[in-house]
CSV table of C-alpha atoms in Angstrom, one decimal:
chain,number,residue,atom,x,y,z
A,258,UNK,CA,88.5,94.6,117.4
A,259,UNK,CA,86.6,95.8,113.9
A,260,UNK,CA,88.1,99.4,112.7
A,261,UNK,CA,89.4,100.6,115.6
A,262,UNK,CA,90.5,103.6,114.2
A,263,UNK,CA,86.7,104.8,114.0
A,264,UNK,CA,85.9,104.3,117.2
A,265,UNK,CA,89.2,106.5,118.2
A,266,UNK,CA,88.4,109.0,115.9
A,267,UNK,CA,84.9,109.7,116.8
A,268,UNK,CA,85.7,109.5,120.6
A,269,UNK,CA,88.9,112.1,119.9
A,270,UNK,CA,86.4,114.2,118.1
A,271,UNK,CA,84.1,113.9,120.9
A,272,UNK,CA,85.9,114.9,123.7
A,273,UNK,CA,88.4,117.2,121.7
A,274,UNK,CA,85.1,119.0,120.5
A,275,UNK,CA,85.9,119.2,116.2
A,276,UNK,CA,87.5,117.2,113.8
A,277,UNK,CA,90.9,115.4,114.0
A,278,UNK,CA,92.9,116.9,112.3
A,279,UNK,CA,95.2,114.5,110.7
A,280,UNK,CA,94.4,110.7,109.5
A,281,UNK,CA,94.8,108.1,112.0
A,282,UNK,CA,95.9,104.3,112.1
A,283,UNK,CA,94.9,102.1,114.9
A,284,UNK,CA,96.7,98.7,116.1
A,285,UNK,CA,94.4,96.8,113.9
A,286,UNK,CA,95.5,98.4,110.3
A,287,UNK,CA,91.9,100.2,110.1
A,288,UNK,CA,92.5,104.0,109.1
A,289,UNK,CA,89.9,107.3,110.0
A,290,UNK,CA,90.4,110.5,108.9
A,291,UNK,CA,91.0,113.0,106.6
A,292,UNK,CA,93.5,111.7,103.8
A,293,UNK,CA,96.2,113.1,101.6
A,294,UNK,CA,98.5,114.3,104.4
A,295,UNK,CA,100.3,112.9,107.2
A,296,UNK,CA,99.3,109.7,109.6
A,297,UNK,CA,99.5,109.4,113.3
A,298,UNK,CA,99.8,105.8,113.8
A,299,UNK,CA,98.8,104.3,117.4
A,300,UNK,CA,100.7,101.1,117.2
A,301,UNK,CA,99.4,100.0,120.6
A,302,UNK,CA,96.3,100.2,122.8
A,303,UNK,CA,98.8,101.1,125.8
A,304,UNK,CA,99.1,104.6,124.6
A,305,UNK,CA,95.8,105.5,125.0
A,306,UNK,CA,96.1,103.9,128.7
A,307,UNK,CA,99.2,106.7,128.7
A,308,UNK,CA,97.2,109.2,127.6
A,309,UNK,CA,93.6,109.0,129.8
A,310,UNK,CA,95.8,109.4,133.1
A,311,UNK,CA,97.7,112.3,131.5
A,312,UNK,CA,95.7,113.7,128.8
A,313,UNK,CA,97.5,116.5,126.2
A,314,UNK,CA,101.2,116.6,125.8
A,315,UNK,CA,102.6,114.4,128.3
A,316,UNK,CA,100.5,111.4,127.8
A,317,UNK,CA,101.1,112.0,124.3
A,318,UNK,CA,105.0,112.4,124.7
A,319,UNK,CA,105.1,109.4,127.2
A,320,UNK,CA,103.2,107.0,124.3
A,321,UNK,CA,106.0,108.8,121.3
A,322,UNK,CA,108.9,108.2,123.3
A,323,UNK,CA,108.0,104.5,124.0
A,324,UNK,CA,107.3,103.8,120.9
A,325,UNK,CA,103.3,103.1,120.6
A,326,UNK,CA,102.5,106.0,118.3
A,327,UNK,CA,104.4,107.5,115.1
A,328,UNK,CA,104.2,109.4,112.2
A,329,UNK,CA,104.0,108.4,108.5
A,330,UNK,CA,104.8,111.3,106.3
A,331,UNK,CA,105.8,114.6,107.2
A,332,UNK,CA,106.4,114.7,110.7
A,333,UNK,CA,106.4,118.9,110.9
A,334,UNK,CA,103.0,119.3,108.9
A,335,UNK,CA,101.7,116.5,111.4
A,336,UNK,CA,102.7,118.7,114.4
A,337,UNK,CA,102.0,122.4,112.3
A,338,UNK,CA,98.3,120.6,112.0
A,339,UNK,CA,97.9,119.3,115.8
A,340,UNK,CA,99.6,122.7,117.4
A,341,UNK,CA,96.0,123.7,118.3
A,342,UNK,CA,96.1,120.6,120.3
A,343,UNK,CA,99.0,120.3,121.6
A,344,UNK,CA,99.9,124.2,122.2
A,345,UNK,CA,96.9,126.4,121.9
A,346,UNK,CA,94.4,124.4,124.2
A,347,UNK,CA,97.1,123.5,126.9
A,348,UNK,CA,96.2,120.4,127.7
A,349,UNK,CA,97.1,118.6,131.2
A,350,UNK,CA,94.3,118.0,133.9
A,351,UNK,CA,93.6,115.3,136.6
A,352,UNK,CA,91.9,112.3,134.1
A,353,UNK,CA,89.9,112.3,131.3
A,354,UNK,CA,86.9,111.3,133.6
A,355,UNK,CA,87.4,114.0,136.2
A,356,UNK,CA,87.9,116.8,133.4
A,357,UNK,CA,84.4,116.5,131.7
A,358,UNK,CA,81.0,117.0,132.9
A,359,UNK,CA,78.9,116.9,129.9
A,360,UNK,CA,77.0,113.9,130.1
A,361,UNK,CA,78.3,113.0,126.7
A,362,UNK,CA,81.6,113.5,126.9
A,363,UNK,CA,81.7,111.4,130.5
A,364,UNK,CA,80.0,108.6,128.2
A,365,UNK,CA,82.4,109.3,125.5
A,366,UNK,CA,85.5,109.1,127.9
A,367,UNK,CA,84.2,105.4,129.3
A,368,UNK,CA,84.1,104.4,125.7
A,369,UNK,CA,87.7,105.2,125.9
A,370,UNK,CA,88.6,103.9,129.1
A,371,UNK,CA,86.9,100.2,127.4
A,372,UNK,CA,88.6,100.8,123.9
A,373,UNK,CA,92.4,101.5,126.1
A,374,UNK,CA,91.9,97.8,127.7
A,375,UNK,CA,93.1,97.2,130.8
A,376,UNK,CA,94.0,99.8,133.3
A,377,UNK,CA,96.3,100.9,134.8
A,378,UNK,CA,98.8,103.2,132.7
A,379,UNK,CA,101.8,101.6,131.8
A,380,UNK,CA,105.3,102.9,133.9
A,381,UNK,CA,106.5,106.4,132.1
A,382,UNK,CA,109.5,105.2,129.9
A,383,UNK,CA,113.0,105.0,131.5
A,384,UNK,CA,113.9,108.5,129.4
A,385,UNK,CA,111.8,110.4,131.9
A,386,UNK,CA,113.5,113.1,134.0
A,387,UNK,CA,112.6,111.5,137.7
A,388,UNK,CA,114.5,111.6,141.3
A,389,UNK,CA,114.8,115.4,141.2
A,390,UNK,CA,116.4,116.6,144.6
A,391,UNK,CA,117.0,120.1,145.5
A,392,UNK,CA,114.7,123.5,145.3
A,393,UNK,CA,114.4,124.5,141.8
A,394,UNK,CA,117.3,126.3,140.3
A,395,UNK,CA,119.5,125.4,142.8
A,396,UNK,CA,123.0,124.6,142.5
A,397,UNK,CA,122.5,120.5,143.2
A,398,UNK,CA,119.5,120.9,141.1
A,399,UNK,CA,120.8,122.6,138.5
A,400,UNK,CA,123.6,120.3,138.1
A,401,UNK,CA,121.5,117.2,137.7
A,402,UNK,CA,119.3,118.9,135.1
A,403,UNK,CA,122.5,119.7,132.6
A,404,UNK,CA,123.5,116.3,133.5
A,405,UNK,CA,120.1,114.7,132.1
A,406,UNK,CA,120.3,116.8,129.0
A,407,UNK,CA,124.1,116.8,128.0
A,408,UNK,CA,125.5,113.5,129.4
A,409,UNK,CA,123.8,111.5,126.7
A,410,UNK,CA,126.7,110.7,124.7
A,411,UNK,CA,129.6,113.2,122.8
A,412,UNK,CA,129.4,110.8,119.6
A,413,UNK,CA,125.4,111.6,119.8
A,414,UNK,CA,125.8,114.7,119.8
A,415,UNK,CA,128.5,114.9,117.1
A,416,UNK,CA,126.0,113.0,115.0
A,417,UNK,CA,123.0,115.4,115.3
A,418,UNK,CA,125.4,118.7,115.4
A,419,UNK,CA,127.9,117.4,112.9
A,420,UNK,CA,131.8,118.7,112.8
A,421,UNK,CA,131.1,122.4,114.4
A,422,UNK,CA,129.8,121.0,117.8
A,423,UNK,CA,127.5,123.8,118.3
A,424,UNK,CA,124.5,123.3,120.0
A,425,UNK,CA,122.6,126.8,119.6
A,426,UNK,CA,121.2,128.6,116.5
A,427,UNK,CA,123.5,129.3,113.5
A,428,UNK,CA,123.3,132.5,111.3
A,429,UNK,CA,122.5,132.0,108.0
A,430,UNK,CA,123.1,132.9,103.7
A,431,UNK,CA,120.5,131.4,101.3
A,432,UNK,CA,123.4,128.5,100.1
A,433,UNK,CA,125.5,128.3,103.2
A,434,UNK,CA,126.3,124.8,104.6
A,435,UNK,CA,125.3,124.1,108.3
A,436,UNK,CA,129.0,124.3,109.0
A,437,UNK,CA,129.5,127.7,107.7
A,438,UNK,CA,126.0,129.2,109.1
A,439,UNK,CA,127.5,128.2,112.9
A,440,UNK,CA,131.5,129.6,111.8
A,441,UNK,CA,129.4,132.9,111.3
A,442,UNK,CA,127.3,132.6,114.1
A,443,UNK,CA,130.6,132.7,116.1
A,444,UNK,CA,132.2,135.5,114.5
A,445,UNK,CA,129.2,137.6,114.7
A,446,UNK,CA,129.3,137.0,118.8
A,447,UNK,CA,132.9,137.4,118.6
A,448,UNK,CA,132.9,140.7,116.3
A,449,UNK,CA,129.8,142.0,118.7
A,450,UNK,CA,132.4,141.7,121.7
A,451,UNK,CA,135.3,143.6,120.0
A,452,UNK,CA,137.2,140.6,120.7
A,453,UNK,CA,141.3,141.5,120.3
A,454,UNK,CA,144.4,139.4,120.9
A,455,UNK,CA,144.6,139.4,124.8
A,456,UNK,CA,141.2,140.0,125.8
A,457,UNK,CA,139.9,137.8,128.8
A,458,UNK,CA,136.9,136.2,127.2
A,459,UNK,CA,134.3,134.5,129.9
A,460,UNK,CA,132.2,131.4,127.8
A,461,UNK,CA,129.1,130.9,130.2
A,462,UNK,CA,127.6,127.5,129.8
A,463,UNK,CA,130.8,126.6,127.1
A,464,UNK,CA,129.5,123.4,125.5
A,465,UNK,CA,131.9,121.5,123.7
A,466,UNK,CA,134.6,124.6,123.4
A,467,UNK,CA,133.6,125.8,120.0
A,468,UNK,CA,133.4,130.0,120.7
A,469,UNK,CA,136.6,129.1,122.9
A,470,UNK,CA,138.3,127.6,120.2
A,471,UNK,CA,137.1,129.6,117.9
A,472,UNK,CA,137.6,133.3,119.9
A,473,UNK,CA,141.2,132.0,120.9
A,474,UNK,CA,142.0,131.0,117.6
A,475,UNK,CA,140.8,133.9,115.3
A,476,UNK,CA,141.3,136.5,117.8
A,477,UNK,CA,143.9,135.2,119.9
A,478,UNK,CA,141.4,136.0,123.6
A,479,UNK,CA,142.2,133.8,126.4
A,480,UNK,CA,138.9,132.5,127.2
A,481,UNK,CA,137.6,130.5,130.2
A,482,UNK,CA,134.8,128.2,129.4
A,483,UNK,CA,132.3,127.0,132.5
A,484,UNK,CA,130.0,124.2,132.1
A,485,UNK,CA,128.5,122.0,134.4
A,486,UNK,CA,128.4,118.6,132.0
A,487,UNK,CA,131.7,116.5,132.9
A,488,UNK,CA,131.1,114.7,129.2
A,489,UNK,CA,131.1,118.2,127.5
A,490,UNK,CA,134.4,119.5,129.7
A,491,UNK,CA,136.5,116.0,128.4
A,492,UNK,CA,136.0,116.4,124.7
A,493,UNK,CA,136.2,120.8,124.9
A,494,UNK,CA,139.6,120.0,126.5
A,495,UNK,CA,140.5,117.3,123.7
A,496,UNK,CA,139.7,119.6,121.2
A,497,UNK,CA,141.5,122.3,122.3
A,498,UNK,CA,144.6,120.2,122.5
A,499,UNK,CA,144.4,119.3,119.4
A,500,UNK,CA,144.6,122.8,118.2
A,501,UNK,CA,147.4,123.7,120.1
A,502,UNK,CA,145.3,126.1,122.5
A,503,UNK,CA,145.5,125.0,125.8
A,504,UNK,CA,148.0,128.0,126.7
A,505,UNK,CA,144.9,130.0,126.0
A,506,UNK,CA,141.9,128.1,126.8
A,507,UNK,CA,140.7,127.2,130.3
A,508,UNK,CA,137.9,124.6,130.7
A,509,UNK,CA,136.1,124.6,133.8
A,510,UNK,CA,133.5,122.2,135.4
A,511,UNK,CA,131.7,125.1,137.5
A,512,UNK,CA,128.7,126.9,138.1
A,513,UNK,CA,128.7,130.6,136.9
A,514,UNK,CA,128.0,131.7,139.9
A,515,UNK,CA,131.0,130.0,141.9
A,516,UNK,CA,133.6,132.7,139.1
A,517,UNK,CA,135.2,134.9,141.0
A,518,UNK,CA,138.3,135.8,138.9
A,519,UNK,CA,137.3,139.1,137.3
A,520,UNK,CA,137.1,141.5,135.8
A,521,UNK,CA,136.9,139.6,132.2
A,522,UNK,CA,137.0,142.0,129.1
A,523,UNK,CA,133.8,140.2,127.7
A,524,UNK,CA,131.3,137.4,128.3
A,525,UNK,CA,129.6,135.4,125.7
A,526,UNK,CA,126.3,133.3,126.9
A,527,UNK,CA,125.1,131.7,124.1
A,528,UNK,CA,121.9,129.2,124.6
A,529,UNK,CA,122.8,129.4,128.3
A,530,UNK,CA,120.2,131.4,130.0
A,531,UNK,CA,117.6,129.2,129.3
A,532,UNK,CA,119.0,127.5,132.1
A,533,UNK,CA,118.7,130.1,134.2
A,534,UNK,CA,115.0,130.3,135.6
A,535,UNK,CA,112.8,133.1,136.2
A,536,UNK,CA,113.3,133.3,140.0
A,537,UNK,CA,117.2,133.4,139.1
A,538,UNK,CA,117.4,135.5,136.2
A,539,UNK,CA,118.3,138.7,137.9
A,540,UNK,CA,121.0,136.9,140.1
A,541,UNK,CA,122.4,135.7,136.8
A,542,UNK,CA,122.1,139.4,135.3
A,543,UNK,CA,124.2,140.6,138.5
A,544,UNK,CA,126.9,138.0,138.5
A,545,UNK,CA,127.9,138.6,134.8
A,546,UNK,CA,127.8,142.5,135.3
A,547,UNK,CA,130.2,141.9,138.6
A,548,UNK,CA,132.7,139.8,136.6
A,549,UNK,CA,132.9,142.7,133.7
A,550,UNK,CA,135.3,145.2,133.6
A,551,UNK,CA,134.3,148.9,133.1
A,552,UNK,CA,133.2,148.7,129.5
A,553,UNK,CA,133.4,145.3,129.0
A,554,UNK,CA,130.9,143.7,126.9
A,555,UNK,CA,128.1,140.9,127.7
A,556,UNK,CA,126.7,138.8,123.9
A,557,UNK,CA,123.6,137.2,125.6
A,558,UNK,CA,122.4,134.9,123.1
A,559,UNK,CA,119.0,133.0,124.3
A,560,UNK,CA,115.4,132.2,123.4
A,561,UNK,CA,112.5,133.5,124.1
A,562,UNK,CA,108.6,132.8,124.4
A,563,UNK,CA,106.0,135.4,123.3
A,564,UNK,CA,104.6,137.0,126.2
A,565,UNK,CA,101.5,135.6,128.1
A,566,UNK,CA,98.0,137.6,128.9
A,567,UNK,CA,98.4,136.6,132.4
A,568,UNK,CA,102.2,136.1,133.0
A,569,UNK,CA,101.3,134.4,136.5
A,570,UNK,CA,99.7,131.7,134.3
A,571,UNK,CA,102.7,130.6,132.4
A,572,UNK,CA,103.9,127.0,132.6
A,573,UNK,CA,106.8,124.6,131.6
A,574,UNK,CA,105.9,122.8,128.3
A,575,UNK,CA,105.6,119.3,130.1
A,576,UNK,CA,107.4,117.6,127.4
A,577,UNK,CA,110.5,119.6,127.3
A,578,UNK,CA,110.2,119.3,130.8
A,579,UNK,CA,110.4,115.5,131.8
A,580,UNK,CA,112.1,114.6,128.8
A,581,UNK,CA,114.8,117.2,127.4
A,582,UNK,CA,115.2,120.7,129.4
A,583,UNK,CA,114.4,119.9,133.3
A,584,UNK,CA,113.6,123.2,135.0
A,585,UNK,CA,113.9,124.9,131.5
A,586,UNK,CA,112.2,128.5,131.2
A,587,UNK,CA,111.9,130.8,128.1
A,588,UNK,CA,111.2,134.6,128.9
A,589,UNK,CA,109.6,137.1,126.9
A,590,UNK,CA,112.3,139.1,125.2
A,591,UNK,CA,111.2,142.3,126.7
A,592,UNK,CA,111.5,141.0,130.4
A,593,UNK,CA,115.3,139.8,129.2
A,594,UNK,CA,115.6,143.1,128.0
A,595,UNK,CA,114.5,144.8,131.4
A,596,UNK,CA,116.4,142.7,133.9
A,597,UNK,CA,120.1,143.0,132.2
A,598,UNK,CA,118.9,147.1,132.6
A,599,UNK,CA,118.1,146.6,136.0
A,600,UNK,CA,121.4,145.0,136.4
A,601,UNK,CA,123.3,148.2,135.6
A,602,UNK,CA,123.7,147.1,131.7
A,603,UNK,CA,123.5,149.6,129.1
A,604,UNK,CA,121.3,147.5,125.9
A,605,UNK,CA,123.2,148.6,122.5
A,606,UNK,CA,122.1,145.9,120.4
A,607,UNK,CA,119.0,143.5,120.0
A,608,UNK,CA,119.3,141.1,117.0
A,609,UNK,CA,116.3,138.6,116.6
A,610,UNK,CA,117.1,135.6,114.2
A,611,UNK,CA,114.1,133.4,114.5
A,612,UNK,CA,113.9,131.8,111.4
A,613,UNK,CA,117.7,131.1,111.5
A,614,UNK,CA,116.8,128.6,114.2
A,615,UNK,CA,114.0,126.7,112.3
A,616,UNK,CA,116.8,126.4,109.5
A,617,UNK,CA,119.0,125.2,112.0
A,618,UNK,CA,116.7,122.7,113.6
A,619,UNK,CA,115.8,121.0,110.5
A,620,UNK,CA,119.6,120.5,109.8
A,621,UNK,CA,119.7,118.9,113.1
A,622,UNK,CA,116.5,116.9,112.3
A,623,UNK,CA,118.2,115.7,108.7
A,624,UNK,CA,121.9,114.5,110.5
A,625,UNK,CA,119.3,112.1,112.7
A,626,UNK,CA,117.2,110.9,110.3
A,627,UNK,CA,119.9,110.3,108.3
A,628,UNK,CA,122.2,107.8,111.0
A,629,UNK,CA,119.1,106.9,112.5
A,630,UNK,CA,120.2,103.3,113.3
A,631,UNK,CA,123.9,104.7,114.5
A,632,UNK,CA,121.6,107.4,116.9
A,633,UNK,CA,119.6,104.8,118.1
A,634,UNK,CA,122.7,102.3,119.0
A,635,UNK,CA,124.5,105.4,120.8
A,636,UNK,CA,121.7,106.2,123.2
A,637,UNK,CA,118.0,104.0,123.3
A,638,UNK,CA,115.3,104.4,120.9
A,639,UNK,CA,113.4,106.3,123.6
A,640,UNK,CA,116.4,109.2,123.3
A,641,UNK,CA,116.4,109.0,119.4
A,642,UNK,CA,112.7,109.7,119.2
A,643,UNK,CA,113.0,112.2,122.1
A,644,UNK,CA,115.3,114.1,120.1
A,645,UNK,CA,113.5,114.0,116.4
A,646,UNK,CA,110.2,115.2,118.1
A,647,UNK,CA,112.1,118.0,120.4
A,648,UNK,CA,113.7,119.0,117.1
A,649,UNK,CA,111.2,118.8,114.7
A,650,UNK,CA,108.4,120.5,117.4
A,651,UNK,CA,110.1,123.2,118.0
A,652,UNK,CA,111.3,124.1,114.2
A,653,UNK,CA,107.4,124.3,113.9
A,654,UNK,CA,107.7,126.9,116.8
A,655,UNK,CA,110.3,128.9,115.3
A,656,UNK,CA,108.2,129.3,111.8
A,657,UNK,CA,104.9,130.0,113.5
A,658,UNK,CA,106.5,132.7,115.7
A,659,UNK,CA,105.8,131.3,119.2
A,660,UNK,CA,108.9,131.2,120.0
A,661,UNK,CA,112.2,133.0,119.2
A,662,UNK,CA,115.7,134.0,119.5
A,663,UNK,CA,117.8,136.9,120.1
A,664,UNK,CA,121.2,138.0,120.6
A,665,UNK,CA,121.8,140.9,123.0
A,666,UNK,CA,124.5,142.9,123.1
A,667,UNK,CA,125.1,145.0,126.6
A,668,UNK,CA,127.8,147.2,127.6
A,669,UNK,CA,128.9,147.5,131.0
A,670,UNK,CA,129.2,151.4,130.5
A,671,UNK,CA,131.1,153.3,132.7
A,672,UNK,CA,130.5,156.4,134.7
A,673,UNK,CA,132.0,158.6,131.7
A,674,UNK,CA,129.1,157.3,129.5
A,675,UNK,CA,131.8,156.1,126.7
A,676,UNK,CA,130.0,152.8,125.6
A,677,UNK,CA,133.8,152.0,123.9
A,678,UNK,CA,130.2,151.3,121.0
A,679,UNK,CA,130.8,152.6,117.2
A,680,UNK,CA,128.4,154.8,115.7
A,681,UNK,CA,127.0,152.7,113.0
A,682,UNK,CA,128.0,149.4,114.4
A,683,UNK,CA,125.7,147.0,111.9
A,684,UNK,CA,125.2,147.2,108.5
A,685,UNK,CA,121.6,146.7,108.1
A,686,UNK,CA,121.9,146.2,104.5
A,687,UNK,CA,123.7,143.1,104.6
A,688,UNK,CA,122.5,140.6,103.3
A,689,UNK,CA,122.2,137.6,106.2
């Protein structure tokens, strides 16, 4: 088939309704496009198949995971240049062919449909979140989900995380190491709770053990860390063994919501609440306040979304979705803010550190580029290029401000109104 990367280009720009943004390879070596920058490569005809029957991100993400397009060049200017695409236009909807009724974009579309071969769409790769059972958010449901996400593999995640084991943002100095960005990040949470030898410290959503080992060690707390990810719970508890903390560390396999042995002196939930979903968000707000003591302190550390026009249109970005964070939900900040209020917290600190996590990110994105083979051996290919895209997409976010992160700090202040809070408790002049 002569230049096929013409034909794809000019149908693209046909239905998409401007110019491609990027250059563009087809299966036959022929290139269209505007030159000097990145190059999505379709490798094979099949992804186009993928991406008729689900147009915009998830035909897209179904066609990168399998392996039938790529990138040559910079992968994050490649996505910073196709975000109007892929973020701005939405992009799912019944078939290319249903979708359109200009004339020339129906005839545009068949062009398509003959230039894709035959039909129909290949299976979704094996990577896809599928079999989900339960109503959303529920217990069963929930459980599956962190199972999808976190029971890939401890030695993958070592390799993308590196030595810390810390799968959430890290706080950052112009010249620190990735290592010493996440040591600070956990101090900061730990010096935001007032941690002090003795104190019960609850670890929602615990990880690998690192702010148990790490509060338990520097402050001497005795922490209980709850996660639902049987692969996570085995190498905490090594770790902790290995430090000599297992008179003061307690890893749990269990759902937040089955803790019943309060009052705790402070809760950490860092990356957690994600998790959590909209409809649950206030039942997750209530728990946490129940299992404080009076003046105990919550460090809720999650991301957020910027807020919607219409908040009843918001969706699940379909790639995260099938492929990384089953029934994962950001919330505006604000509407964070609101529900931990209308839980009975009192909101003494807000801390947003966006750009730490694109810094953070592109660590992340370096370890696996780096042991790509290693990665790929570990898991599949399909999970490899799952996680670079993930990774690399949502640096992109970060920096572009559509999505961020914050820490809030919230005091479970008692009826006397003392908050237990200093007066001047950051230094806004430091330099972070």
């Amino acid at each position: 088939m002569a230049d096929a990367a013409s034909r794809l280009t000019t149908l693209a720009e046909e239905l998409l309704g401007g110019p491609l943004p990027v250059r563009l390879r087809a299966w036959d070596g022929s290139e269209a496009g505007p030159a000097g920058g990145p190059v999505l490569i379709v490798r094979d005809r099949r992804a186009l198949r993928r991406m008729i029957w689900k147009p915009g991100e998830l035909g897209l993400a179904r066609a990168w995971v399998a392996g039938e397009i790529d990138v040559e060049g910079d992968l994050y200017e490649l996505l910073d240049r196709l975000s109007g695409l892929l973020w701005e236009r939405g992009g799912e909807s019944r078939g290319l062919l249903e979708s359109v009724r200009d004339p020339r974009l129906r005839a545009a579309a068949r062009a398509l449909l003959r230039l894709a071969g035959p039909l129909p769409p290949p299976q979704p790769p094996a990577e896809e979140m599928r079999g989900r059972s339960g109503s959303r958010h529920s217990r069963r449901r929930d459980k599956q989900a962190i199972s999808h996400h976190y029971d890939v593999g401890n030695d993958f995640y070592a390799l993308v995380l590196g030595p810390s084991m810390v799968y959430s943002c890290a706080y950052w100095t112009e010249d620190g190491t990735l290592e010493e960005a996440q040591h600070d990040k956990l101090d900061l949470i730990a010096r935001k709770l007032n941690l002090k030898e003795g104190d019960r410290l609850l670890d929602v959503g615990c990880g690998w053990g690192s702010m148990a080992i790490h509060a338990a060690r520097e402050y001497g707390a005795r922490v209980v860390g709850v996660t639902l990810s049987r692969e996570q719970a085995a190498f905490a508890r090594k770790r902790i063994a290995e430090e000599g903390l297992t008179d003061l560390i307690e890893i749990r396999v269990q759902d937040y919501r089955d803790v019943t042995d309060g009052p705790y002196d402070a809760i950490s939930s860092i990356g957690m609440a994600e998790h959590v979903g909209a409809v649950k968000y206030r039942e997750y707000a209530d728990t946490l306040y129940a299992l404080l003591k009076p003046g105990g302190r919550l460090l809720n550390h999650q991301i957020s979304r910027r807020p919607e026009p219409d908040e009843e249109a918001y969706e699940v970005d379909v790639f995260i979705d099938a492929y990384v964070f089953p029934d994962g939900e950001l919330a505006p900040m604000g509407r964070t803010l609101s529900t931990l209020e209308d839980a009975g917290f009192e909101v003494r600190d807000v801390e947003a550190i966006r750009e730490h996590y694109a810094l953070t990110l592109r660590r992340w994105v370096g370890n696996l580029e780096r042991d790509w083979d290693r990665a790929v051996r570990l898991t599949s290919p399909g999970r490899a290029r799952i996680w670079r895209l993930y990774m690399a997409a949502s640096a992109v976010s970060f920096e572009r401000n559509r999505i961020g992160v914050n820490q809030f700090l919230a005091v479970k202040t008692p009826v006397s109104g003392v908050s237990g809070t200093a007066l001047r408790p950051r230094d806004w002049n430091e330099k972070v």
